[in-house]
């Protein structure tokens, strides 16, 4: 019935990465490693992560007619992603400036570029992709009005997964469509806004669930994750590994979760699998270069 297991609608960036001993404070300059350029962006990352795992994947995004755009298209095609929905032109390709410290933690500044020109009209024009996709995933590195249009163009019976990153308050129409809404601690607190958030991730999940999503996943880094739905709240245990670089790990988690949900797994089982995918990713440098195949996840 479906041509694609997952349609990812989102950003495609060139990641410009520098390793640092410590990240600079305000007004401070620090020396770093040689510059490395990698294909990235939350949308492009999710598409590559899903395709590497074996999902039939398509990407709806916009890149510039430049070297960074060609890098991104090449990386998608090499992973097996269908790029029929990737639009070219309108602005330079988006760029993410990333510093990574020895612990693997990162700081990221994003220049949206062409991502900011992915419009609601582009979504409407891609109607055939939506009708051919079992699950649709989005993030917030593209305009919010474009994400709203994604929700309005979902095919009957398809599932919508949203990672609201970078976080911002969401319209009710988007919240109501999420199944699940995937957040970390920072994103949860932004989405909750002035609401009393409680002291535990279980509290955050329950309050988020009451705001309209059909289900919620809260990622907790080294502490694992938890899932919340009408059936209750369940903890997903962590997978212990030695982190090298956390860049893109959340995107790998989201992609794996979305794919397994589309394959019919329960939310808790899909999240447990996604945690293993994310665990493999943090043991390797880079974003897309770190994403595992299904065989590598099985060997963990």
PDB file of N, CA and C in Angstrom, residues 154-193:
ATOM      1  N   UNK A 154      -1.279  15.203   5.764  1.00  0.00           N
ATOM      2  CA  UNK A 154      -1.089  13.798   6.093  1.00  0.00           C
ATOM      3  C   UNK A 154      -2.167  12.948   5.431  1.00  0.00           C
ATOM      4  N   UNK A 155      -1.776  11.811   4.923  1.00  0.00           N
ATOM      5  CA  UNK A 155      -2.745  10.898   4.313  1.00  0.00           C
ATOM      6  C   UNK A 155      -3.531  10.177   5.406  1.00  0.00           C
ATOM      7  N   UNK A 156      -4.771   9.802   5.136  1.00  0.00           N
ATOM      8  CA  UNK A 156      -5.538   9.021   6.115  1.00  0.00           C
ATOM      9  C   UNK A 156      -4.787   7.749   6.492  1.00  0.00           C
ATOM     10  N   UNK A 157      -4.662   7.505   7.794  1.00  0.00           N
ATOM     11  CA  UNK A 157      -3.992   6.296   8.259  1.00  0.00           C
ATOM     12  C   UNK A 157      -2.499   6.433   8.465  1.00  0.00           C
ATOM     13  N   UNK A 158      -1.887   7.535   8.022  1.00  0.00           N
ATOM     14  CA  UNK A 158      -0.455   7.716   8.242  1.00  0.00           C
ATOM     15  C   UNK A 158      -0.215   8.268   9.643  1.00  0.00           C
ATOM     16  N   UNK A 159       1.025   8.194  10.095  1.00  0.00           N
ATOM     17  CA  UNK A 159       1.384   8.585  11.461  1.00  0.00           C
ATOM     18  C   UNK A 159       2.367   9.738  11.403  1.00  0.00           C
ATOM     19  N   UNK A 160       2.206  10.706  12.319  1.00  0.00           N
ATOM     20  CA  UNK A 160       3.055  11.898  12.338  1.00  0.00           C
ATOM     21  C   UNK A 160       3.939  11.886  13.585  1.00  0.00           C
ATOM     22  N   UNK A 161       5.237  12.021  13.370  1.00  0.00           N
ATOM     23  CA  UNK A 161       6.232  12.051  14.447  1.00  0.00           C
ATOM     24  C   UNK A 161       6.934  13.396  14.398  1.00  0.00           C
ATOM     25  N   UNK A 162       7.017  14.084  15.534  1.00  0.00           N
ATOM     26  CA  UNK A 162       7.656  15.403  15.574  1.00  0.00           C
ATOM     27  C   UNK A 162       8.690  15.469  16.679  1.00  0.00           C
ATOM     28  N   UNK A 163       9.891  15.902  16.315  1.00  0.00           N
ATOM     29  CA  UNK A 163      10.901  16.304  17.294  1.00  0.00           C
ATOM     30  C   UNK A 163      10.988  17.825  17.229  1.00  0.00           C
ATOM     31  N   UNK A 164      10.433  18.551  18.202  1.00  0.00           N
ATOM     32  CA  UNK A 164      10.382  20.018  18.127  1.00  0.00           C
ATOM     33  C   UNK A 164      11.714  20.651  18.491  1.00  0.00           C
ATOM     34  N   UNK A 165      12.668  20.534  17.591  1.00  0.00           N
ATOM     35  CA  UNK A 165      14.015  21.061  17.815  1.00  0.00           C
ATOM     36  C   UNK A 165      14.448  21.860  16.589  1.00  0.00           C
ATOM     37  N   UNK A 166      14.914  23.107  16.805  1.00  0.00           N
ATOM     38  CA  UNK A 166      14.969  23.842  18.074  1.00  0.00           C
ATOM     39  C   UNK A 166      13.565  24.140  18.599  1.00  0.00           C
ATOM     40  N   UNK A 167      13.373  24.078  19.929  1.00  0.00           N
ATOM     41  CA  UNK A 167      12.021  24.116  20.485  1.00  0.00           C
ATOM     42  C   UNK A 167      11.388  25.490  20.436  1.00  0.00           C
ATOM     43  N   UNK A 168      10.081  25.489  20.288  1.00  0.00           N
ATOM     44  CA  UNK A 168       9.275  26.704  20.363  1.00  0.00           C
ATOM     45  C   UNK A 168       7.838  26.274  20.695  1.00  0.00           C
ATOM     46  N   UNK A 169       7.016  27.180  21.180  1.00  0.00           N
ATOM     47  CA  UNK A 169       5.619  26.816  21.436  1.00  0.00           C
ATOM     48  C   UNK A 169       4.955  26.329  20.150  1.00  0.00           C
ATOM     49  N   UNK A 170       4.113  25.328  20.269  1.00  0.00           N
ATOM     50  CA  UNK A 170       3.485  24.703  19.110  1.00  0.00           C
ATOM     51  C   UNK A 170       1.991  24.986  19.073  1.00  0.00           C
ATOM     52  N   UNK A 171       1.437  25.223  17.874  1.00  0.00           N
ATOM     53  CA  UNK A 171      -0.014  25.389  17.762  1.00  0.00           C
ATOM     54  C   UNK A 171      -0.728  24.091  18.096  1.00  0.00           C
ATOM     55  N   UNK A 172      -1.954  24.200  18.568  1.00  0.00           N
ATOM     56  CA  UNK A 172      -2.713  23.024  18.982  1.00  0.00           C
ATOM     57  C   UNK A 172      -2.878  22.026  17.850  1.00  0.00           C
ATOM     58  N   UNK A 173      -3.025  22.524  16.634  1.00  0.00           N
ATOM     59  CA  UNK A 173      -3.202  21.643  15.480  1.00  0.00           C
ATOM     60  C   UNK A 173      -2.027  20.688  15.316  1.00  0.00           C
ATOM     61  N   UNK A 174      -0.827  21.182  15.583  1.00  0.00           N
ATOM     62  CA  UNK A 174       0.366  20.340  15.468  1.00  0.00           C
ATOM     63  C   UNK A 174       0.458  19.384  16.651  1.00  0.00           C
ATOM     64  N   UNK A 175       0.245  19.898  17.857  1.00  0.00           N
ATOM     65  CA  UNK A 175       0.290  19.038  19.041  1.00  0.00           C
ATOM     66  C   UNK A 175      -0.671  17.863  18.913  1.00  0.00           C
ATOM     67  N   UNK A 176      -1.870  18.132  18.447  1.00  0.00           N
ATOM     68  CA  UNK A 176      -2.893  17.089  18.358  1.00  0.00           C
ATOM     69  C   UNK A 176      -2.507  15.984  17.378  1.00  0.00           C
ATOM     70  N   UNK A 177      -1.667  16.292  16.405  1.00  0.00           N
ATOM     71  CA  UNK A 177      -1.300  15.300  15.384  1.00  0.00           C
ATOM     72  C   UNK A 177      -0.136  14.410  15.812  1.00  0.00           C
ATOM     73  N   UNK A 178       0.630  14.816  16.818  1.00  0.00           N
ATOM     74  CA  UNK A 178       1.872  14.113  17.170  1.00  0.00           C
ATOM     75  C   UNK A 178       1.599  12.731  17.754  1.00  0.00           C
ATOM     76  N   UNK A 179       2.284  11.723  17.208  1.00  0.00           N
ATOM     77  CA  UNK A 179       2.113  10.359  17.698  1.00  0.00           C
ATOM     78  C   UNK A 179       3.374   9.541  17.402  1.00  0.00           C
ATOM     79  N   UNK A 180       4.494   9.856  18.122  1.00  0.00           N
ATOM     80  CA  UNK A 180       4.585  10.719  19.300  1.00  0.00           C
ATOM     81  C   UNK A 180       5.213  12.081  19.034  1.00  0.00           C
ATOM     82  N   UNK A 181       5.152  12.911  20.089  1.00  0.00           N
ATOM     83  CA  UNK A 181       5.989  14.094  20.240  1.00  0.00           C
ATOM     84  C   UNK A 181       7.243  13.636  20.977  1.00  0.00           C
ATOM     85  N   UNK A 182       8.433  13.870  20.385  1.00  0.00           N
ATOM     86  CA  UNK A 182       9.695  13.394  20.964  1.00  0.00           C
ATOM     87  C   UNK A 182      10.501  14.591  21.449  1.00  0.00           C
ATOM     88  N   UNK A 183      10.778  14.658  22.748  1.00  0.00           N
ATOM     89  CA  UNK A 183      11.467  15.810  23.329  1.00  0.00           C
ATOM     90  C   UNK A 183      12.555  15.357  24.288  1.00  0.00           C
ATOM     91  N   UNK A 184      13.602  16.204  24.432  1.00  0.00           N
ATOM     92  CA  UNK A 184      14.521  16.039  25.552  1.00  0.00           C
ATOM     93  C   UNK A 184      14.063  16.979  26.673  1.00  0.00           C
ATOM     94  N   UNK A 185      14.828  17.047  27.752  1.00  0.00           N
ATOM     95  CA  UNK A 185      14.400  17.850  28.906  1.00  0.00           C
ATOM     96  C   UNK A 185      14.214  19.320  28.536  1.00  0.00           C
ATOM     97  N   UNK A 186      15.176  19.895  27.800  1.00  0.00           N
ATOM     98  CA  UNK A 186      15.094  21.303  27.424  1.00  0.00           C
ATOM     99  C   UNK A 186      13.879  21.559  26.544  1.00  0.00           C
ATOM    100  N   UNK A 187      13.675  20.706  25.537  1.00  0.00           N
ATOM    101  CA  UNK A 187      12.538  20.889  24.627  1.00  0.00           C
ATOM    102  C   UNK A 187      11.208  20.748  25.361  1.00  0.00           C
ATOM    103  N   UNK A 188      11.140  19.810  26.302  1.00  0.00           N
ATOM    104  CA  UNK A 188       9.910  19.619  27.065  1.00  0.00           C
ATOM    105  C   UNK A 188       9.532  20.886  27.812  1.00  0.00           C
ATOM    106  N   UNK A 189      10.517  21.523  28.443  1.00  0.00           N
ATOM    107  CA  UNK A 189      10.226  22.701  29.249  1.00  0.00           C
ATOM    108  C   UNK A 189       9.808  23.887  28.376  1.00  0.00           C
ATOM    109  N   UNK A 190      10.384  24.004  27.173  1.00  0.00           N
ATOM    110  CA  UNK A 190       9.976  25.083  26.268  1.00  0.00           C
ATOM    111  C   UNK A 190       8.544  24.861  25.786  1.00  0.00           C
ATOM    112  N   UNK A 191       8.219  23.626  25.399  1.00  0.00           N
ATOM    113  CA  UNK A 191       6.876  23.333  24.927  1.00  0.00           C
ATOM    114  C   UNK A 191       5.847  23.555  26.040  1.00  0.00           C
ATOM    115  N   UNK A 192       6.214  23.207  27.264  1.00  0.00           N
ATOM    116  CA  UNK A 192       5.302  23.388  28.391  1.00  0.00           C
ATOM    117  C   UNK A 192       5.121  24.853  28.762  1.00  0.00           C
ATOM    118  N   UNK A 193       6.114  25.686  28.431  1.00  0.00           N
ATOM    119  CA  UNK A 193       6.000  27.117  28.678  1.00  0.00           C
ATOM    120  C   UNK A 193       5.838  27.417  30.150  1.00  0.00           C
TER     121      UNK A 193
END
